[in-house]
CSV table of C-alpha atoms and ligand atoms in Angstrom, one decimal:
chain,number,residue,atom,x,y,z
C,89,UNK,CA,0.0,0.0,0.0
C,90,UNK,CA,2.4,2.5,1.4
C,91,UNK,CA,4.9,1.9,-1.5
C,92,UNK,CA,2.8,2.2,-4.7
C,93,UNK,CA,0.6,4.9,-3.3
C,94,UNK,CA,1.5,8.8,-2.8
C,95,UNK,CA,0.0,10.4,0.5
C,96,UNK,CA,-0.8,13.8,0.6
C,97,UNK,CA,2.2,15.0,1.9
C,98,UNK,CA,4.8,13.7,-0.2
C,99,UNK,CA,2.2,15.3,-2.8
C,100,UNK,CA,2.5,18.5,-1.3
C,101,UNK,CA,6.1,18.1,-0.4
C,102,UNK,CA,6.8,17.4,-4.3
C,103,UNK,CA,4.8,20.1,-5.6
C,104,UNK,CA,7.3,22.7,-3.3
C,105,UNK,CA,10.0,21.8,-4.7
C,106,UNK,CA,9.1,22.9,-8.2
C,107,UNK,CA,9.0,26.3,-6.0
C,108,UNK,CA,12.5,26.8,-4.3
C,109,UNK,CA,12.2,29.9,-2.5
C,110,UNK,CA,8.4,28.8,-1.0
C,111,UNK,CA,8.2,28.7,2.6
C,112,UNK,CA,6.5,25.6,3.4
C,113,UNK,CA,3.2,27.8,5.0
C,114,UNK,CA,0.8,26.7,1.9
C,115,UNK,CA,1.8,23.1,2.5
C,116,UNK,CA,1.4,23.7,6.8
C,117,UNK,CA,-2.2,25.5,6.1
C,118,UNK,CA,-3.7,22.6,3.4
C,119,UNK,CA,-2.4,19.7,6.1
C,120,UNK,CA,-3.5,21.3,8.8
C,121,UNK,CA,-7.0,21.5,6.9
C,122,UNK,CA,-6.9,18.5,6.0
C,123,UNK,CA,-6.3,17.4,9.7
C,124,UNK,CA,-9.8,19.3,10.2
C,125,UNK,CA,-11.3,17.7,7.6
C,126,UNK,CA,-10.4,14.0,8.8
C,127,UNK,CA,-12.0,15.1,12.4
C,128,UNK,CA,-14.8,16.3,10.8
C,129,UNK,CA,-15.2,13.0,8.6
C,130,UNK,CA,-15.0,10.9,11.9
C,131,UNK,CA,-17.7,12.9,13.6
C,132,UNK,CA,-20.2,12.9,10.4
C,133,UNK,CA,-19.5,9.1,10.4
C,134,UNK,CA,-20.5,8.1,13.5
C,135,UNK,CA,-23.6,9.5,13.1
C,136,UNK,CA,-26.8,9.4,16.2
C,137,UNK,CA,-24.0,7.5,17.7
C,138,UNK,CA,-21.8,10.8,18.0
C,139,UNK,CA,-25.0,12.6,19.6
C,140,UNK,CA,-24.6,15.9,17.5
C,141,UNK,CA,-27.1,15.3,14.4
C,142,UNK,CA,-30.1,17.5,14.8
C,143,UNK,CA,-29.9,21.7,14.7
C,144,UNK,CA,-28.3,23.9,17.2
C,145,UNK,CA,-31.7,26.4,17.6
C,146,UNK,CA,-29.4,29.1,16.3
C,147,UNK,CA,-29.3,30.4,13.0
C,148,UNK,CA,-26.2,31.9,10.8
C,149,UNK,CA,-26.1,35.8,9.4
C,150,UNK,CA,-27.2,34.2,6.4
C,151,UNK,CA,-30.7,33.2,8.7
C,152,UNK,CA,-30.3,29.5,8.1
C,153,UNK,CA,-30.6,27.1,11.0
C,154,UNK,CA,-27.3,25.9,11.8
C,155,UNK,CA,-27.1,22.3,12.6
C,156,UNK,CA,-24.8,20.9,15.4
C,157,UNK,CA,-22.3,19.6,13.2
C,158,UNK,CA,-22.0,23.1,11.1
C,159,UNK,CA,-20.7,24.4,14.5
C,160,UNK,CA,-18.0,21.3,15.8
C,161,UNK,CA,-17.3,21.9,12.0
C,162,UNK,CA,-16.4,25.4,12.1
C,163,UNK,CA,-15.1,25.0,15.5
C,164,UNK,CA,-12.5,22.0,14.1
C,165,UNK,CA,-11.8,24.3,11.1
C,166,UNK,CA,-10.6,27.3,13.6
C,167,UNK,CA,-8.7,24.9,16.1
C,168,UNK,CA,-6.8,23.3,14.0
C,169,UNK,CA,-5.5,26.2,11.7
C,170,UNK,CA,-5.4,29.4,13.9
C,171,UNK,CA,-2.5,28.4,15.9
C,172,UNK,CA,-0.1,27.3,13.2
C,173,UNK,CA,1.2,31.3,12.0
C,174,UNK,CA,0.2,30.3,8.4
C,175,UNK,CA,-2.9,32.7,8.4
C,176,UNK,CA,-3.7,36.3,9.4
C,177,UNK,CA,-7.6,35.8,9.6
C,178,UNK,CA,-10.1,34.0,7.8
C,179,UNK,CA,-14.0,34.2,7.2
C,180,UNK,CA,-16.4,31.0,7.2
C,181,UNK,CA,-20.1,30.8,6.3
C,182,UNK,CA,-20.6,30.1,10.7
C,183,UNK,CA,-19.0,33.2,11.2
C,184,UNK,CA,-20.8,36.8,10.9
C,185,UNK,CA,-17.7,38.2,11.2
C,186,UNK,CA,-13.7,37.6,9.4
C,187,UNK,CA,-11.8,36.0,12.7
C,188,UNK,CA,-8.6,36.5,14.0
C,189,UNK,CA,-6.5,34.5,15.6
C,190,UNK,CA,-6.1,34.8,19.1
C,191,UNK,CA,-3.4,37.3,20.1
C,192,UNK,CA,-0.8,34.9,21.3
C,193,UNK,CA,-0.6,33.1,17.9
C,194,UNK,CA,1.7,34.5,14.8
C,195,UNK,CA,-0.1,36.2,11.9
C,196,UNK,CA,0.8,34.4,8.5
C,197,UNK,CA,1.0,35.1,5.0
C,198,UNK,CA,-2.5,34.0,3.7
C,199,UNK,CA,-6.4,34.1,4.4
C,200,UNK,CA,-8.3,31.3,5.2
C,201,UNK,CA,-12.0,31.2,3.7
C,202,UNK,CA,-14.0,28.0,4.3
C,203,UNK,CA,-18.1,26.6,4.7
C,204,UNK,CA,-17.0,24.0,7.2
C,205,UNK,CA,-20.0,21.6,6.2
C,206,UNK,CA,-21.8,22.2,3.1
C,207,UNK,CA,-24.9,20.9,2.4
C,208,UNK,CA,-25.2,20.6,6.1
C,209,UNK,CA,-29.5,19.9,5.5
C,210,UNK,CA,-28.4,16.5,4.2
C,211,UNK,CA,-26.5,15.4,7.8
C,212,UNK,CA,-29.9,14.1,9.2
C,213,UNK,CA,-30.9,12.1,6.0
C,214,UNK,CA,-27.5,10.3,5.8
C,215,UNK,CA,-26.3,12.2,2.4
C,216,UNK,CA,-22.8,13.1,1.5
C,217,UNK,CA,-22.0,16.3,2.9
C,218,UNK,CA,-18.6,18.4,2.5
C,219,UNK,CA,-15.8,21.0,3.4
C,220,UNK,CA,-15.0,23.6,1.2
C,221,UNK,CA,-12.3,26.0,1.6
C,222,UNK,CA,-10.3,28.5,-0.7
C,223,UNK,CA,-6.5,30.4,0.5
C,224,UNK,CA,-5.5,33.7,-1.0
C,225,UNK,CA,-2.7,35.7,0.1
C,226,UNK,CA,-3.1,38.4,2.4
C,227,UNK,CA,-2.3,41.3,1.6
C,228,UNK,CA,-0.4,42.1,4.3
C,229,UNK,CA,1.6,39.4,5.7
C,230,UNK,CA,2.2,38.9,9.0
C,231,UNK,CA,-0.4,41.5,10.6
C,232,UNK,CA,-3.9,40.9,11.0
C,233,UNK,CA,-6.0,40.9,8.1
C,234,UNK,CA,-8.7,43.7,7.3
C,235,UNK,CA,-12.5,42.7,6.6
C,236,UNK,CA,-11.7,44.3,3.0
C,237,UNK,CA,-8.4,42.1,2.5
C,238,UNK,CA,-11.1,38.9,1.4
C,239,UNK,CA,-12.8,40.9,-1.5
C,240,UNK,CA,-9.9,39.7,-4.0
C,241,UNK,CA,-11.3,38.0,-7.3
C,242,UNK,CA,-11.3,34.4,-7.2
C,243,UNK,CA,-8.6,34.3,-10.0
C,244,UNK,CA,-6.6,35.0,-7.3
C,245,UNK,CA,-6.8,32.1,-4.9
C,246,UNK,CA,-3.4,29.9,-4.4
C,247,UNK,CA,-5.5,27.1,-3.4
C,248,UNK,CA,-9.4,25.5,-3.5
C,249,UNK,CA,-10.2,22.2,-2.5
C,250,UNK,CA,-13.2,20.4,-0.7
C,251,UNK,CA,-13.3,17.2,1.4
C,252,UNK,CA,-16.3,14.9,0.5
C,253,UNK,CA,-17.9,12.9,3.2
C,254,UNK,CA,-19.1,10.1,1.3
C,255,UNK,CA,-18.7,6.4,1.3
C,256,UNK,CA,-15.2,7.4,1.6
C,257,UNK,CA,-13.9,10.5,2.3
C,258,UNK,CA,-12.1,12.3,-0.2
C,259,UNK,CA,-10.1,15.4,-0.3
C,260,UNK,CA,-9.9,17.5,-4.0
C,261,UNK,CA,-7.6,19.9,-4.2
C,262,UNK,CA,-5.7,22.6,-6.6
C,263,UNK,CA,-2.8,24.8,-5.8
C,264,UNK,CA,-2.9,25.6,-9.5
C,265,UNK,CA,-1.4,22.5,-11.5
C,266,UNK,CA,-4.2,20.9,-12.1
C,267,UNK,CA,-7.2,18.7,-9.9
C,268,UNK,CA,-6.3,15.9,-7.9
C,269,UNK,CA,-7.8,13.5,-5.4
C,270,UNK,CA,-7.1,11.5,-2.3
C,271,UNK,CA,-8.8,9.1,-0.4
C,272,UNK,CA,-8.5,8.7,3.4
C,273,UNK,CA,-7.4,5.2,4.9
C,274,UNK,CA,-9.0,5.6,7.8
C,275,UNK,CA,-6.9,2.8,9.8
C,276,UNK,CA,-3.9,4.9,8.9
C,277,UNK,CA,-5.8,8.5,8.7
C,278,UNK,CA,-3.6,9.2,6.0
C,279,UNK,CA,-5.0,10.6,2.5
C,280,UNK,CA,-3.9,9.0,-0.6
C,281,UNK,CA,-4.0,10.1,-4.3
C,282,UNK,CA,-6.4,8.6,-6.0
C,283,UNK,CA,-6.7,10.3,-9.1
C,284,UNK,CA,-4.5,12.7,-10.9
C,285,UNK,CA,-5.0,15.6,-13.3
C,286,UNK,CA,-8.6,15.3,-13.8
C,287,UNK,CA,-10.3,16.0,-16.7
C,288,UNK,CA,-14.6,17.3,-17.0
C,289,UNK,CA,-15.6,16.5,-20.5
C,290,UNK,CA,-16.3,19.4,-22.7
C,291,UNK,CA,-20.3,18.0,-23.5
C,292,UNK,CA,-22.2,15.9,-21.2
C,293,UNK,CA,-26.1,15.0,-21.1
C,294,UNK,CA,-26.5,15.5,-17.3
C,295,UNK,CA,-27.5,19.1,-15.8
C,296,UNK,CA,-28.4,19.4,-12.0
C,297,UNK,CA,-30.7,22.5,-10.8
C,298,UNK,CA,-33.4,22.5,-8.3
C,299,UNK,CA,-36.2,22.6,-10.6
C,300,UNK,CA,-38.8,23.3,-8.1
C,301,UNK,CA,-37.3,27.3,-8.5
C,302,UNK,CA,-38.0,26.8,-12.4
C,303,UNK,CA,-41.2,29.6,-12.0
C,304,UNK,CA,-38.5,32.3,-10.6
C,305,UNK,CA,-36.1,31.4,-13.2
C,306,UNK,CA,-34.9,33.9,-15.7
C,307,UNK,CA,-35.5,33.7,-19.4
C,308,UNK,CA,-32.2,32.3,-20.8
C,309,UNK,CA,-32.2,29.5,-18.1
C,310,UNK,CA,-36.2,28.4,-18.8
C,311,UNK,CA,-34.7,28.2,-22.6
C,312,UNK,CA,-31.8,26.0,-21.6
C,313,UNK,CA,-33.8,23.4,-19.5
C,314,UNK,CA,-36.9,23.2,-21.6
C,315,UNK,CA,-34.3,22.5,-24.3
C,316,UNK,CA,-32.8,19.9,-22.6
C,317,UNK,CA,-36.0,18.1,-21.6
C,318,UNK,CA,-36.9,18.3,-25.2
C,319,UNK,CA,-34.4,15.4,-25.5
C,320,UNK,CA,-33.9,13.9,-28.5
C,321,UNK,CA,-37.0,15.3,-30.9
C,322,UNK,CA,-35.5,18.7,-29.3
C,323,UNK,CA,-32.9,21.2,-30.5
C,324,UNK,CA,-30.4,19.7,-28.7
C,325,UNK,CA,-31.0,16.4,-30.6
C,326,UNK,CA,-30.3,13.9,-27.2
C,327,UNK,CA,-31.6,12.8,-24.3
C,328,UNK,CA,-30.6,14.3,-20.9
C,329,UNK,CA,-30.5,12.7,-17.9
C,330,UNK,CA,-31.2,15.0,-14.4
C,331,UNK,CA,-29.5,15.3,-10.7
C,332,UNK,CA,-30.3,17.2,-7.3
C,333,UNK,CA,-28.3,16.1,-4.4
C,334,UNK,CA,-29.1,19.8,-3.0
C,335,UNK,CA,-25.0,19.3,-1.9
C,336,UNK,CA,-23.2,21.5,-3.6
C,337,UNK,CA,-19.7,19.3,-2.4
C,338,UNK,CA,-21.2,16.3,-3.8
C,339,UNK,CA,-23.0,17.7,-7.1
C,340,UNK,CA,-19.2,19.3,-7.7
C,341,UNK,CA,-17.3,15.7,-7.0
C,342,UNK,CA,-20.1,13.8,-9.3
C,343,UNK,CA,-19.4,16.4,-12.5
C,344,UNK,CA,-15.7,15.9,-11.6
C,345,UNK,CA,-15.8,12.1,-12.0
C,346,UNK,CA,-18.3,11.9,-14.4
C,347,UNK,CA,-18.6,15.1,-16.4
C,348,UNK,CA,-22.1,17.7,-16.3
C,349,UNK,CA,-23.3,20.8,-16.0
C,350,UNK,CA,-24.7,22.5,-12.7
C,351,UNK,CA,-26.9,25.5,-12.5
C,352,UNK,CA,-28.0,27.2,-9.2
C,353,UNK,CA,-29.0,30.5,-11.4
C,354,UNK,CA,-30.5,33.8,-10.2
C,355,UNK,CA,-34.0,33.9,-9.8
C,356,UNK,CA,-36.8,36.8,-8.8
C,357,UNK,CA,-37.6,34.9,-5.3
C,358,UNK,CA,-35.8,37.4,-3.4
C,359,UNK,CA,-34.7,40.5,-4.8
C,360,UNK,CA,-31.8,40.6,-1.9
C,361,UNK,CA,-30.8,37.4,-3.0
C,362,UNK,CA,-28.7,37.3,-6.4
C,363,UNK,CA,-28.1,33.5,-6.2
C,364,UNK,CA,-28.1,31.6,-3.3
C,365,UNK,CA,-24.6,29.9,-3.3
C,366,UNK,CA,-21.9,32.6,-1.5
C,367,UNK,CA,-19.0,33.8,-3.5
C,368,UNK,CA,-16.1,33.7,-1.3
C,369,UNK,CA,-16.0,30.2,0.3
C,370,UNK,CA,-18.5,28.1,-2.0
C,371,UNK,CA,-18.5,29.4,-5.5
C,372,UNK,CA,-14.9,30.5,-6.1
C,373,UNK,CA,-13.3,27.5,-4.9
C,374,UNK,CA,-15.6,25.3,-6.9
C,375,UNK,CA,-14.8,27.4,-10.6
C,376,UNK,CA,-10.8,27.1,-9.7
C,377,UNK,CA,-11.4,23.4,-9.0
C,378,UNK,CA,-13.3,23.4,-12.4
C,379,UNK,CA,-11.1,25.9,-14.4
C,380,UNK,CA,-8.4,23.8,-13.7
C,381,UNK,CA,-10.1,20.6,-14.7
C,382,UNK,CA,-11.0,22.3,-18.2
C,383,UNK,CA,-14.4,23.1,-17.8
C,384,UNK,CA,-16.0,26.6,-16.8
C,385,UNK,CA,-17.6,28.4,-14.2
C,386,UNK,CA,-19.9,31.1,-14.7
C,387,UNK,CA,-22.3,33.8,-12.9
C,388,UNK,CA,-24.6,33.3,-16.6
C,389,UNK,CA,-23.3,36.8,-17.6
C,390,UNK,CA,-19.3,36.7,-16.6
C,391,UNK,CA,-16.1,33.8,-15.5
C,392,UNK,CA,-16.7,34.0,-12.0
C,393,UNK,CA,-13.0,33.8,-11.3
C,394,UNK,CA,-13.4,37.8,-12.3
C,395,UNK,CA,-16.1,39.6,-10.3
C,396,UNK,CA,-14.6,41.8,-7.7
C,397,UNK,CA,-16.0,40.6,-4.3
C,398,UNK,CA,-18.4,43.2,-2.8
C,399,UNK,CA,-19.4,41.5,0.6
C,400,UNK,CA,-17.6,38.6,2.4
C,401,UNK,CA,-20.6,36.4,2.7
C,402,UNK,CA,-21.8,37.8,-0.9
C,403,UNK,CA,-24.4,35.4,-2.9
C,404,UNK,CA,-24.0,35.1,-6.5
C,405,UNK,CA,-25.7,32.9,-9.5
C,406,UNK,CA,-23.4,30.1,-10.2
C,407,UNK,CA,-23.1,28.0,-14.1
C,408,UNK,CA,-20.5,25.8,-14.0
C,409,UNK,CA,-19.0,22.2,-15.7
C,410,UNK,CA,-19.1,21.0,-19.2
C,411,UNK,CA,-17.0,23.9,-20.9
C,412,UNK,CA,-19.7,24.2,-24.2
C,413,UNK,CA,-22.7,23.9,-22.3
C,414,UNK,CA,-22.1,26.6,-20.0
C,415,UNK,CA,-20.6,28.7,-23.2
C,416,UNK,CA,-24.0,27.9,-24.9
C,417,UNK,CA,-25.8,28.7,-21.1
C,418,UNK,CA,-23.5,32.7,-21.3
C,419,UNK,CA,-24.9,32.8,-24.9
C,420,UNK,CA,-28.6,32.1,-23.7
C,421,UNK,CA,-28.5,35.1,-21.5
C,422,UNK,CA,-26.5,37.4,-23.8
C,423,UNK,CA,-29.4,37.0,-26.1
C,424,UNK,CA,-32.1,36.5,-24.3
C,425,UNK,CA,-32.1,39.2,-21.4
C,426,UNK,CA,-30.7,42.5,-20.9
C,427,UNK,CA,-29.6,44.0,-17.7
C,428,UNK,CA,-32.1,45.4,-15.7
C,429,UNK,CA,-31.2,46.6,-12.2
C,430,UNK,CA,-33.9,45.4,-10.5
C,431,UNK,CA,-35.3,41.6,-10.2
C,432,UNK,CA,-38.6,42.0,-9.7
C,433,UNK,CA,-39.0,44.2,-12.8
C,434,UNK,CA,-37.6,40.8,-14.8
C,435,UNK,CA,-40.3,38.9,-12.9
C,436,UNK,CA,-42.9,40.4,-14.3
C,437,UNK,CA,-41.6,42.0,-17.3
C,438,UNK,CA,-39.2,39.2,-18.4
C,439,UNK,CA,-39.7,36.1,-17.5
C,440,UNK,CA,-40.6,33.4,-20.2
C,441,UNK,CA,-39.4,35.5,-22.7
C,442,UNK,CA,-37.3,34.5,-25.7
C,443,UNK,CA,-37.2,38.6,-26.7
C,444,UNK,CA,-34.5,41.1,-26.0
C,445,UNK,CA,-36.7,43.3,-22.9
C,446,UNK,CA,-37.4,47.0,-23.6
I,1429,F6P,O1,-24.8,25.7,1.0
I,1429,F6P,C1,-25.8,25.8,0.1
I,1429,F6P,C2,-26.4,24.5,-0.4
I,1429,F6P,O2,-26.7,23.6,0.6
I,1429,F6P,C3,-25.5,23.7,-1.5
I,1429,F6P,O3,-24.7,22.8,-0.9
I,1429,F6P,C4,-26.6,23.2,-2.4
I,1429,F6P,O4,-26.0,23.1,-3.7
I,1429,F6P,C5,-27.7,24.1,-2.3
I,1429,F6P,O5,-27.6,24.9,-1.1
I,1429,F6P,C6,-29.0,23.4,-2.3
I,1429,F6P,O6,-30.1,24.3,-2.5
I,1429,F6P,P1,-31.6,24.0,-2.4
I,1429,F6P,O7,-32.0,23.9,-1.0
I,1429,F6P,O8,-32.3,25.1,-3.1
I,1429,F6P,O9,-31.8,22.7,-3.1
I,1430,MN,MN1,-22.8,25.8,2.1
């Protein structure tokens, strides 16, 4: 085992040395999150036995119920990365505010920005839930960060990965060559890699969005679906086949083993809502992983990687897998919709239209 297999150090350790002057602090931060990440695996595995399935009765500054295991998640995500002087702050979805480490600990050279258990409404039903995280560089090294030192474009990230409580528990990662994938032993809680420079087909005939939104849905998005469930008499001339874990983590892993296109588009449900998946620490770690799989991520209108954060805990509309499909998606809603500024005026004005609006 141990002498045909690479573990996730030696990885990490390998990828350095194409970098001679680095530090070893990126290498320190992804172990030490992927220490967090085996804790939290343990813990989501053991299940009613473990006593923490069930919600906490508190909710986030999103105002979604956070469930026990959102909180020992966050909570192992902090422990085991705040003491280490790799990072001077970091933000997570469980956390109103960007933290800082407590005073006696070094400030490092990067920022930390993580959703400690996605998906987290699948715990109690016994679905694979995940980890995601994303590391950028802060801009100023070795003080504490500033709440405006997160709002870099995701194009900018030095690292994205998740961790996948599944069957087995995975760990994907990027630090900018390319997607690869460990699997944990757990008798030796050691990750090994599994899969190497991974590829997401440029065409698939799977998409994944919560159709049960379709009546907020804007025009270029109604087009694409209805095409799709056209099938093979349709324009798109085959049949599709459809997916909704409602885990972003495990919707992400299945197009990255399998190929596929995922849509979690804006919609006119809540005009203070633009998408419901957060920029910093779901979307833009998800289109790096993709990007550097050679597919694409997309807001419908722009390559995420580029928008200029606004908001730490900023929610955007999020296309991303299959490279032509979410080209033909960006092409759907250059035609089909212009700007407005407000979504309500789409709702009524807009929607199920194939025409340019006034
Ligand atoms: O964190 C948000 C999230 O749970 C994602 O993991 C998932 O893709 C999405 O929300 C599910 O949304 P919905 O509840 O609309 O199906
Ligand atoms: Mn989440």
């Amino acid at each position: 085992m141990l002498a045909d297999r690479t573990t996730l150090v030696q990885f990490l350790i390998e990828e350095r040395r194409r970098h001679p002057g680095s530090s070893g602090d990126l290498n320190g931060l992804i172990l030490d999150v992927a220490l967090a990440c085996k804790a939290i695996a343990n813990r989501v595995a053991a299940g009613a036995l473990g006593g923490v399935l069930g919600s906490a009765e508190q909710t986030n500054v999103q105002g979604e119920v956070q469930q026990k295991l959102d909180l020992l998640a966050n909570d192992y995500f902090l422990r085991s990365t705040e003491w280490g002087g790799h990072v001077a702050g970091m933000v997570s979805e469980e956390l109103d505010e960007p933290y800082l480490p407590p005073a006696e600990y070094p400030r490092g050279k990067y920022l930390l920005l993580f959703d400690p258990l996605d998906g987290s409404s699948n715990i109690d039903v016994n679905v694979s839930v995940g980890s995601i995280f994303s590391i950028l560089r802060a801009p100023q090294p070795g003080a504490d960060a500033d709440p405006g030192d997160y709002l870099q474009p995701g194009s900018q990230q030095v690292c994205a990965g998740y961790a996948i409580y599944g069957p087995s528990t995975m760990l994907v990662l990027s630090v900018g060559t390319g997607v690869h994938a460990f699997t944990l032993d757990p008798n030796l809680g050691e990750f090994f890699l599994t899969r190497q420079s991974i590829q997401i087909p440029s065409t698939t005939k799977e998409f994944a969005i919560n159709a049960s939104n379709q009546r907020f849905w804007e025009p270029a998005v109604q087009r694409y679906v209805e095409e799709c469930l056209k099938g093979r008499s349709g324009p798109r001339h085959k049949d599709y086949n459809m997916r909704w874990v409602a885990s972003l983590v495990a919707e992400t892993h299945r197009i990255l083993t399998r190929g596929g296109v995922f849509l979690y588009p804006r919609d006119s449900r809540d005009p203070a809502k633009p998408g419901k998946l957060r920029l910093l620490y779901e979307v833009n770690p998800v289109a790096y992983l993709i990007e550097q799989a050679g597919g694409a991520a997309s807001t419908g209108r722009q390559r995420v990687l580029d928008v200029v954060p606004s908001n730490v805990h900023q929610r955007i509309s999020f296309v991303f897998g299959a490279r032509e499909e979410v080209e033909r998606i960006e092409d759907y809603h250059s035609q089909t919709y212009e700007e407005t500024s407000s979504l309500p005026l789409y709702g009524t004005r807009g929607l199920f239209r194939t025409t340019p609006v006034g």
